[in-house]
XYZ file of C-alpha atoms in Angstrom:
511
model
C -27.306 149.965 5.051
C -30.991 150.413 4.713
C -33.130 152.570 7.201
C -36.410 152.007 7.805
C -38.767 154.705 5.647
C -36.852 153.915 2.617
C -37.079 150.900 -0.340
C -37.732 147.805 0.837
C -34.508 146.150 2.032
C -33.890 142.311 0.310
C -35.073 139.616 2.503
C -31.711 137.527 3.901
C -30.425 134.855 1.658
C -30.378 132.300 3.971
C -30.042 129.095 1.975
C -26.837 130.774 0.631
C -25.480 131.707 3.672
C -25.731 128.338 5.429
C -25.087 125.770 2.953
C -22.698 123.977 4.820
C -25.079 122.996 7.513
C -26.653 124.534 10.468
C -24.764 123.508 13.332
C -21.641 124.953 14.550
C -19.361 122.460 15.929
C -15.511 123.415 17.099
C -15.466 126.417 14.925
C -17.273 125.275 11.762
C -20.328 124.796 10.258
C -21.265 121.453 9.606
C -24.515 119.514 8.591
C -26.405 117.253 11.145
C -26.895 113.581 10.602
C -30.068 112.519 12.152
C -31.148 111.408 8.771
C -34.039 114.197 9.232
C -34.295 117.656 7.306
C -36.220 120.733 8.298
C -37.443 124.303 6.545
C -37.149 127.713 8.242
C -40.474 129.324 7.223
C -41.117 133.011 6.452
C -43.790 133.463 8.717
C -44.716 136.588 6.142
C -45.302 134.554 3.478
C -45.777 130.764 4.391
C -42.139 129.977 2.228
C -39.127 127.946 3.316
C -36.567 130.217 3.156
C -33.921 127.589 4.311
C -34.054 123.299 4.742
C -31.205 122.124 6.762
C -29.958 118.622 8.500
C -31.445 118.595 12.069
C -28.564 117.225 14.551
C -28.849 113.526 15.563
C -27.664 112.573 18.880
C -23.832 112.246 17.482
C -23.973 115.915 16.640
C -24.595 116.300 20.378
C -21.663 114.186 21.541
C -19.497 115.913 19.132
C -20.142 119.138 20.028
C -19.962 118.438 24.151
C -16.556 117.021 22.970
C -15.589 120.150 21.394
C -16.740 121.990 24.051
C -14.868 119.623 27.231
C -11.638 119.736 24.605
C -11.913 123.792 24.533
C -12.474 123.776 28.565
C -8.983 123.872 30.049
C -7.341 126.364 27.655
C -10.659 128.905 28.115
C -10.960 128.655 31.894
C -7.382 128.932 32.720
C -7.415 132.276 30.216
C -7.064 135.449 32.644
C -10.405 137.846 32.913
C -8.527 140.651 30.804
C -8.142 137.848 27.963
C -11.823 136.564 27.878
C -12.744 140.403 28.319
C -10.602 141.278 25.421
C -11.998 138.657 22.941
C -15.598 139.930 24.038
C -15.395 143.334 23.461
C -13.381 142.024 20.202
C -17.058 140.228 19.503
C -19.167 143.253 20.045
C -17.596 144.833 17.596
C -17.596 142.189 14.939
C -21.813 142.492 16.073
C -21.686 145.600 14.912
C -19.917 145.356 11.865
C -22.724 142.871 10.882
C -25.630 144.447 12.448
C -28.146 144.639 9.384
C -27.505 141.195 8.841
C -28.027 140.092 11.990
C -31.834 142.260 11.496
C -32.591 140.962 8.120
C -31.998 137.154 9.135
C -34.017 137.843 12.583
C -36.777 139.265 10.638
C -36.836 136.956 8.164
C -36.887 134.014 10.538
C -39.323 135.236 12.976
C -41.426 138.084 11.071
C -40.475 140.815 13.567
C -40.651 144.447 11.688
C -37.568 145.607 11.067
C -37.763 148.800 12.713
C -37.799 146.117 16.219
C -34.845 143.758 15.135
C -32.897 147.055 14.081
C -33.666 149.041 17.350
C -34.563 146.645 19.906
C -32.685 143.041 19.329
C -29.502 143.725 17.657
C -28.416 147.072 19.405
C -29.333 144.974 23.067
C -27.629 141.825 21.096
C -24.239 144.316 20.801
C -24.422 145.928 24.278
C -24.624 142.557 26.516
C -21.919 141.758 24.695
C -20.159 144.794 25.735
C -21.769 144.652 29.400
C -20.059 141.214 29.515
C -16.541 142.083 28.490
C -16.284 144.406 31.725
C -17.666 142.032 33.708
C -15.554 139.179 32.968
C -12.982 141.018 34.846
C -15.202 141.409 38.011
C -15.759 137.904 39.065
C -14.100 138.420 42.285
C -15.399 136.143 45.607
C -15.592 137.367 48.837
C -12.079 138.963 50.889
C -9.763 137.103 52.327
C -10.636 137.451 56.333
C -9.936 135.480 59.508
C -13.306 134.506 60.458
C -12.194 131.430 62.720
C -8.956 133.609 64.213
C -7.072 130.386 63.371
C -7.160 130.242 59.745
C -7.513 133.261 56.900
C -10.328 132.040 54.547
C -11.079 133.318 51.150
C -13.957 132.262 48.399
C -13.195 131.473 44.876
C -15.451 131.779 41.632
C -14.750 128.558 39.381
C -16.390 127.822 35.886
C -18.718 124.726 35.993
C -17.690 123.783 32.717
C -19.933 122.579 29.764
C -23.039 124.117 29.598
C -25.893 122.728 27.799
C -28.258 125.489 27.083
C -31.706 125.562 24.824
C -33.130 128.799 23.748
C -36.427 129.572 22.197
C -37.820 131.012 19.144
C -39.270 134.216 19.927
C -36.391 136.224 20.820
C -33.255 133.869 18.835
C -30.411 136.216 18.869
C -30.867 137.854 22.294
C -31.836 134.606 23.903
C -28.635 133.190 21.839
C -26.624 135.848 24.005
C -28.659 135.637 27.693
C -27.791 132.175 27.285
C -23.895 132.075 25.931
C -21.742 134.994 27.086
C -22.209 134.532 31.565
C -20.956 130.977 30.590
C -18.301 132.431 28.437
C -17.551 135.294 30.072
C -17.316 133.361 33.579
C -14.889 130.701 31.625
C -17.389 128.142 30.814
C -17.881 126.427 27.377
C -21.249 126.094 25.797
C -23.220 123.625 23.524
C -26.834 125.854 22.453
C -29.717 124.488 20.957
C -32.033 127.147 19.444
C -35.208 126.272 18.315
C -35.241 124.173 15.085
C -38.049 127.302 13.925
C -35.107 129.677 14.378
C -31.499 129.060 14.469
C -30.295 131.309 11.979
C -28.881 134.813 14.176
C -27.368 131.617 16.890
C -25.440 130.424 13.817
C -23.971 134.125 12.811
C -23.536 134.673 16.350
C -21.413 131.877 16.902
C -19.228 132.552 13.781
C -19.350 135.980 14.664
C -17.558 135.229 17.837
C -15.018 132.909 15.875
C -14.404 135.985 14.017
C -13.686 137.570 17.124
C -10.924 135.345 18.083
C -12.778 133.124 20.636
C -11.160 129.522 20.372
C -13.187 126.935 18.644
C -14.935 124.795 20.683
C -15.829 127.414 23.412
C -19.210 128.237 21.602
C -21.284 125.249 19.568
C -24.708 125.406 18.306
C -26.589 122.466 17.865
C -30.340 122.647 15.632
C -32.196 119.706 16.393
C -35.355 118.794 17.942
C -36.660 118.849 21.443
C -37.032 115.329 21.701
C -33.720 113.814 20.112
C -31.261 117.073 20.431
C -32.509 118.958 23.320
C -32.936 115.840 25.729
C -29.269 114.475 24.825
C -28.015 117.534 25.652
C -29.533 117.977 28.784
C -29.223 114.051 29.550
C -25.373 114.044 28.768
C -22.829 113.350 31.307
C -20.709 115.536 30.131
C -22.730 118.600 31.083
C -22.367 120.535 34.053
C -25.360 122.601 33.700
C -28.551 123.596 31.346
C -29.803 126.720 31.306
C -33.539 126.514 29.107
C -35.810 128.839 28.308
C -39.324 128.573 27.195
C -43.158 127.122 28.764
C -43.208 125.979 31.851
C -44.387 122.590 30.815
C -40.748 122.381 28.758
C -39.839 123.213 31.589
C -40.569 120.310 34.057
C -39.109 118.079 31.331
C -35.587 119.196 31.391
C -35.856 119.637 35.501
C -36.494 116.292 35.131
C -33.565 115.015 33.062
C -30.926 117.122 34.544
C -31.880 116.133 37.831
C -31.273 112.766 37.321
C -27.639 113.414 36.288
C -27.767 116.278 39.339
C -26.637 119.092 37.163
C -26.915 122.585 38.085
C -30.318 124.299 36.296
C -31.437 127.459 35.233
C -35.032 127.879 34.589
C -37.133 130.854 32.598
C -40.185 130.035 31.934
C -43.889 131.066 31.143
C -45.086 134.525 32.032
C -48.509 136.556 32.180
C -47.882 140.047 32.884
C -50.114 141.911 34.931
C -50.833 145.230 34.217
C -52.322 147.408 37.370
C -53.297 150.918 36.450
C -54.628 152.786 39.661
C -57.714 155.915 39.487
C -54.196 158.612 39.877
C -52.584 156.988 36.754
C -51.520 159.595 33.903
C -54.414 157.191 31.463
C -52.534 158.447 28.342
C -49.341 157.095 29.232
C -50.971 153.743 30.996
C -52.612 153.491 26.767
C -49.536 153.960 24.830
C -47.530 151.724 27.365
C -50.458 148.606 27.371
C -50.111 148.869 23.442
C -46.354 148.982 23.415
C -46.020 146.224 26.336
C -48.759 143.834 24.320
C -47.761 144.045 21.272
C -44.001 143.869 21.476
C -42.936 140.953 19.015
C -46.582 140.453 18.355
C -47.192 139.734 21.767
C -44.649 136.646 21.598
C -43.042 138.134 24.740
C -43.062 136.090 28.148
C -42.885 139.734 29.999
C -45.464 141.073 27.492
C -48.375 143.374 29.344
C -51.435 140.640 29.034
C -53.665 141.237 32.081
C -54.960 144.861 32.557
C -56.164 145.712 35.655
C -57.745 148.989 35.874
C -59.428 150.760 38.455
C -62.969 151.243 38.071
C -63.050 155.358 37.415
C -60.580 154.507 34.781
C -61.895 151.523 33.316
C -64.146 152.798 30.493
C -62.091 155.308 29.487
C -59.289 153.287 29.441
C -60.941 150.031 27.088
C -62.025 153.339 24.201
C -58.545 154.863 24.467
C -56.356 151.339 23.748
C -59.187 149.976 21.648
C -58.753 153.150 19.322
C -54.762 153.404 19.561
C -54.506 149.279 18.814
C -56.329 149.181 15.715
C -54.473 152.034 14.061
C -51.412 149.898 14.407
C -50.383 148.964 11.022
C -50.103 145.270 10.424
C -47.717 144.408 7.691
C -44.591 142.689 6.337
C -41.778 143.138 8.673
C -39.632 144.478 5.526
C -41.837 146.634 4.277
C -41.426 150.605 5.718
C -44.029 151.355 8.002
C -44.993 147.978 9.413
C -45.547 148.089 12.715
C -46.722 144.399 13.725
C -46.010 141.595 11.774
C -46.990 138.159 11.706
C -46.736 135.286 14.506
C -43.970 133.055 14.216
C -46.037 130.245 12.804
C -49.807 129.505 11.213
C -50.175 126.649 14.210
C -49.248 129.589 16.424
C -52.024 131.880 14.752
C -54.450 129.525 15.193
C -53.314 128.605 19.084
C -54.018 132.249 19.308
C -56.937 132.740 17.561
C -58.543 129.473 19.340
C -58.668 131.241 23.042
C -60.143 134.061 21.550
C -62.672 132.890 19.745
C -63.452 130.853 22.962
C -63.256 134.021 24.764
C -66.671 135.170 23.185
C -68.236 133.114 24.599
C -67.960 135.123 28.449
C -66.181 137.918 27.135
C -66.195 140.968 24.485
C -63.927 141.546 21.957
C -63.491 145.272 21.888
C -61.252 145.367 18.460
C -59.223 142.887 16.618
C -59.783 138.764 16.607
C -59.046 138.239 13.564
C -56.563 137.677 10.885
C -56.574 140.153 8.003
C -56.982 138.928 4.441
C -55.833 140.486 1.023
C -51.921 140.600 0.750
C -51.909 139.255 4.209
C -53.787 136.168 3.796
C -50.351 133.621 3.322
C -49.003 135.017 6.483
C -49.513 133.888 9.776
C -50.748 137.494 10.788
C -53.455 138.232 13.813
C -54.805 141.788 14.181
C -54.191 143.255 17.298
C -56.826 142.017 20.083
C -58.849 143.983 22.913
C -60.844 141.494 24.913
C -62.654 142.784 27.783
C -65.314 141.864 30.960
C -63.396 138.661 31.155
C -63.691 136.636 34.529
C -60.616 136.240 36.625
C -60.686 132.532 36.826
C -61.160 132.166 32.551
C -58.647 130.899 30.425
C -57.906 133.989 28.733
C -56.654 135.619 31.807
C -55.016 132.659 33.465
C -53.185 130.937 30.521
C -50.442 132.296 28.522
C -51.589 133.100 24.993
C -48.037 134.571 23.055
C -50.256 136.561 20.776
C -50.933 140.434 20.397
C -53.755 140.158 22.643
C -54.754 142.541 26.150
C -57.166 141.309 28.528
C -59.000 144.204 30.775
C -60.604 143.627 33.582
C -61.500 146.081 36.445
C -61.142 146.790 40.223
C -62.057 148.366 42.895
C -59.482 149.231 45.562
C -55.578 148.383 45.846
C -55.817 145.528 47.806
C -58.203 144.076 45.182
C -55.708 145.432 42.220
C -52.744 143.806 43.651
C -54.479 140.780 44.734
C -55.938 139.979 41.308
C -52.736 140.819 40.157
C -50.750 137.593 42.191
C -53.425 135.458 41.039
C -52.233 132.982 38.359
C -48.942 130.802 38.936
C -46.777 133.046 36.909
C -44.402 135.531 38.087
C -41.843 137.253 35.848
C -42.941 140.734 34.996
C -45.643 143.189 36.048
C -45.933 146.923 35.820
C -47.821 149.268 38.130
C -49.415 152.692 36.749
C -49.872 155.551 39.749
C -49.012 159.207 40.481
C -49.182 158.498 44.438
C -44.803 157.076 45.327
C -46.542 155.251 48.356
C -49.194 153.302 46.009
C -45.885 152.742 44.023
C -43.751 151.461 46.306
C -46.115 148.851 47.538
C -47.110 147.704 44.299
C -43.458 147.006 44.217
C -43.197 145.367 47.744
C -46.290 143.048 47.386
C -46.387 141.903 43.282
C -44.610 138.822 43.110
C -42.574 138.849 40.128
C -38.952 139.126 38.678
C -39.419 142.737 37.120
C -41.885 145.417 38.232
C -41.984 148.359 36.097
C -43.685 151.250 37.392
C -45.063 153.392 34.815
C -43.839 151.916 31.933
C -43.726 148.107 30.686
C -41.202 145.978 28.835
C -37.239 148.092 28.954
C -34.590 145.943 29.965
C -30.854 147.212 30.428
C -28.001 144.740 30.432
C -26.896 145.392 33.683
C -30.202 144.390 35.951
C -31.041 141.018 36.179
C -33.829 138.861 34.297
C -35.761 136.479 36.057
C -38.959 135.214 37.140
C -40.921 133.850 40.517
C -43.337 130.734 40.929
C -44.099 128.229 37.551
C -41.710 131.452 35.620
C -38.895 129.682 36.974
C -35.701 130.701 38.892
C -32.193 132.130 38.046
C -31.181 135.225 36.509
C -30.003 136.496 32.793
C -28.249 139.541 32.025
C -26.338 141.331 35.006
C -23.471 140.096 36.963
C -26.357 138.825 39.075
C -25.841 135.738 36.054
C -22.949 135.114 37.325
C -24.401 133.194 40.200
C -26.070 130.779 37.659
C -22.638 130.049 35.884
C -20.146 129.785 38.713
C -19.358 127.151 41.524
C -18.311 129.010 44.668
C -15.243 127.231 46.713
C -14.301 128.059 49.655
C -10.497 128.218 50.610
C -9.301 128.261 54.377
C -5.748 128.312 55.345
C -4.297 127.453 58.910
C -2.440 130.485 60.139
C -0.832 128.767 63.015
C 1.724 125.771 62.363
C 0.555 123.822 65.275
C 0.447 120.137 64.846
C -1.599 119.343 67.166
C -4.780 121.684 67.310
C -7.070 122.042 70.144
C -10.189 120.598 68.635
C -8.126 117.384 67.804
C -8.976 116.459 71.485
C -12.379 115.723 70.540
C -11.390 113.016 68.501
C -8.749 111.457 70.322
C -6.815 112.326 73.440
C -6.792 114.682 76.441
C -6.303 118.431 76.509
């Protein structure tokens, strides 16, 4: 295995390892027949590292069929089997963990110091997380709660889940999406993005490896339009769980309503960031760094609104301004990178075009730019301080996906935790104070999913994932999932062997 600091590891060898197609259908790959092909790009380089079949809309139906065949025999396995196979699949995860980094790195241009440290060990341990909690999916006690009858609540699987996952994040988002369903005995059909599939394709044969019956996990790689509207269109589907913009969003709300199927939303985010005058200021700068730049910013939690009270502010623009641009931009295989490129040139420039907008009402304190040289084929941004910009600009109010902080002051909490509420997101924020009261409220009153306080971005398998407002609704991770991938029945039995009850009078007869 190779460890970050030494040679330069050998980029995955994709085409190879996928020849026979990138979708996964009843235990196998297989190639899709929409007629269409499509490249996965080193975003490093600007190559095509792998040109597959997208899936058609009879790649859909095929794999919902595999899915509604595997159904009965996976749902009517005991928690302690579907627990066993899981922790079975962690460890086949962890067998193949540098392969699982090279092929995420390759695909989406994180370093691989991230893919090693951050995706694939969280990758292994949800797994793990969810092969105890397969066996803890009880309902509520049995009680008498009418005197009459005893009533109890059972958990059920929904049964075929239609999920689409997005490109920043393939192999984690791969697992938020798949193993509640799984591990809560429903079968799943996943589209990743088309950019990205190629850690949902291991993952999928990894769990085959595992001993999880084919059909229980498919992977479909098509587009939005033809793939990912099927899916979530088909009648077959219980539920879709999607994650990406908001806008996406709305679209599959849309078409699952119409077929009334459950729905799982997490969408766009745009962190605040609220560092009060008692803050520790060198922690608040190493965490807005961390928290903006994680995955080059392509993070819907990532820290992208800084609010910072006014004795701080100053001090606190130098300090990040300095630590950001001695972060060293690079190729994600290369030791020493620290940020590498955006998952696509149309992504660069997305970026690129709100800040070079941004100069007009704004300053850029360091960064807004791409770097040239070696770089130049990439789709690589430097990291980007912008400060002074108005509350009610773009740059604050939209969400960018790029390794760029916005700073703007304030002057007393209300203010701070005001400005902080204002946009229609709500999935992460952090607060940075000394004082547990200031704390605490920040806590109460910022409405979001996750609030950090003093630090910005850890997640742990067993808390839940999930955002407020236009970020959606529903939960990942946690047995708090569980509520997104389970119908809830209620059981009540008469305890009394009386014919004729006493309420029957008030639908015919006398007492």
């Amino acid at each position: 295995m190779h460890h970050p600091g030494s040679e330069t590891p050998e980029r995955f060898p994709a085409q190879e390892f996928f020849a026979d197609g990138a979708q996964f259908i009843a235990g196998r790959l297989t190639k899709g027949t929409s007629g269409r092909t499509h490249a996965v790009v080193d975003p490093a380089t600007g190559e095509d590292v792998y040109t597959y079949e997208l899936a058609g809309t009879a790649d859909v139906d095929a794999a919902v069929a595999a899915a509604r065949a595997a159904f009965p025999g996976w749902s009517g396995a005991t928690p302690g089997e579907r627990s066993d196979a899981l922790h079975r699949f962690a460890a086949v995860l962890a067998e193949r963990a540098d392969d699982f980094a090279r092929a995420e790195s390759l695909q989406c241009g994180k370093p691989l110091k991230l893919t090693r440290e951050f995706d694939i060990p969280g990758t292994i341990d949800n797994t793990a997380f969810f092969a105890g909690a397969a066996r803890h999916l009880q309902g509520q006690s049995a009680g008498e709660y009418s005197g009459d009858h005893t009533s109890y609540v059972r958990r059920e699987p929904i049964g075929v889940v239609g999920s689409i996952a997005p490109w920043n994040y393939p192999l984690q988002m791969a697992a938020w999406k798949i193993l509640p369903a799984i591990a809560a005995g429903n079968t799943i059909v996943l589209k990743p993005a088309e950019l990205t599939p190629l850690t949902s394709l291991m993952f999928a044969q990894a769990a085959t490896e595992a001993g999880i019956p084919d059909g229980v996990i498919n992977i479909i790689t098509g587009t939005g339009k033809v793939a990912g509207e099927h899916l979530v269109g088909h009648p077959d589907v219980a539920m879709t769980s999607f994650t990406g913009s908001t806008a996406v969003g709305k679209r599959v709300a849309e078409i699952a309503t119409a077929t009334v199927k459950r729905i799982h939303l997490e969408l766009g985010g745009k962190a605040p960031f609220v560092v009060f005058d008692d803050a520790d200021l060198e922690a608040a700068v190493n965490g807005a760094v961390a928290g903006s730049l994680i995955n080059t910013g392509q993070d819907c939690t990532a820290a992208t609104r800084a609010y910072v009270q006014r004795p701080l502010y100053e001090a606190f623009v130098q300090k990040t301004a300095a630590l950001m641009a001695s972060v060293r931009v690079g190729d994600p295989f290369a030791p020493g990178t620290d940020l590498g490129p955006l998952i696509s040139h149309v992504q660069r420039d997305r970026v690129a075009g709100f800040v070079d907008r941004a100069r007009g009402y704004a300053r850029v304190v360091t960064g807004g730019e791409a770097p040239q040289g070696d770089l130049k084929n990439g789709a690589y941004y430097r990291p980007t301080l912008v400060a002074d910009a108005a509350q009610d600009s773009e740059i604050v109010q939209s969400e960018l996906f790029g390794p760029v902080l916005v700073v703007l002051p304030f002057d007393t909490d209300d203010e701070g935790i005001a400005l902080a509420n204002d946009t229609p997101y709500g999935l992460a924020a952090s607060a940075w104070s000394r004082d547990v009261y200031r704390a605490n409220r920040a806590t109460r009153e910022i409405r979001a999913g996750c609030v950090w306080i003093n630090d910005h971005i850890p997640i742990i398998s067993e808390m839940p994932h999930g955002g407020y407002k236009a970020s959606g609704f529903g939960k990942d991770m946690s047995a708090y999932s569980f509520e997104e991938y389970t119908q809830i029945k209620h059981v009540m039995f008469d305890n009394t062997a009386v014919a004729r009850k006493d309420w029957h009078r008030t639908i015919f007869g006398d007492r």
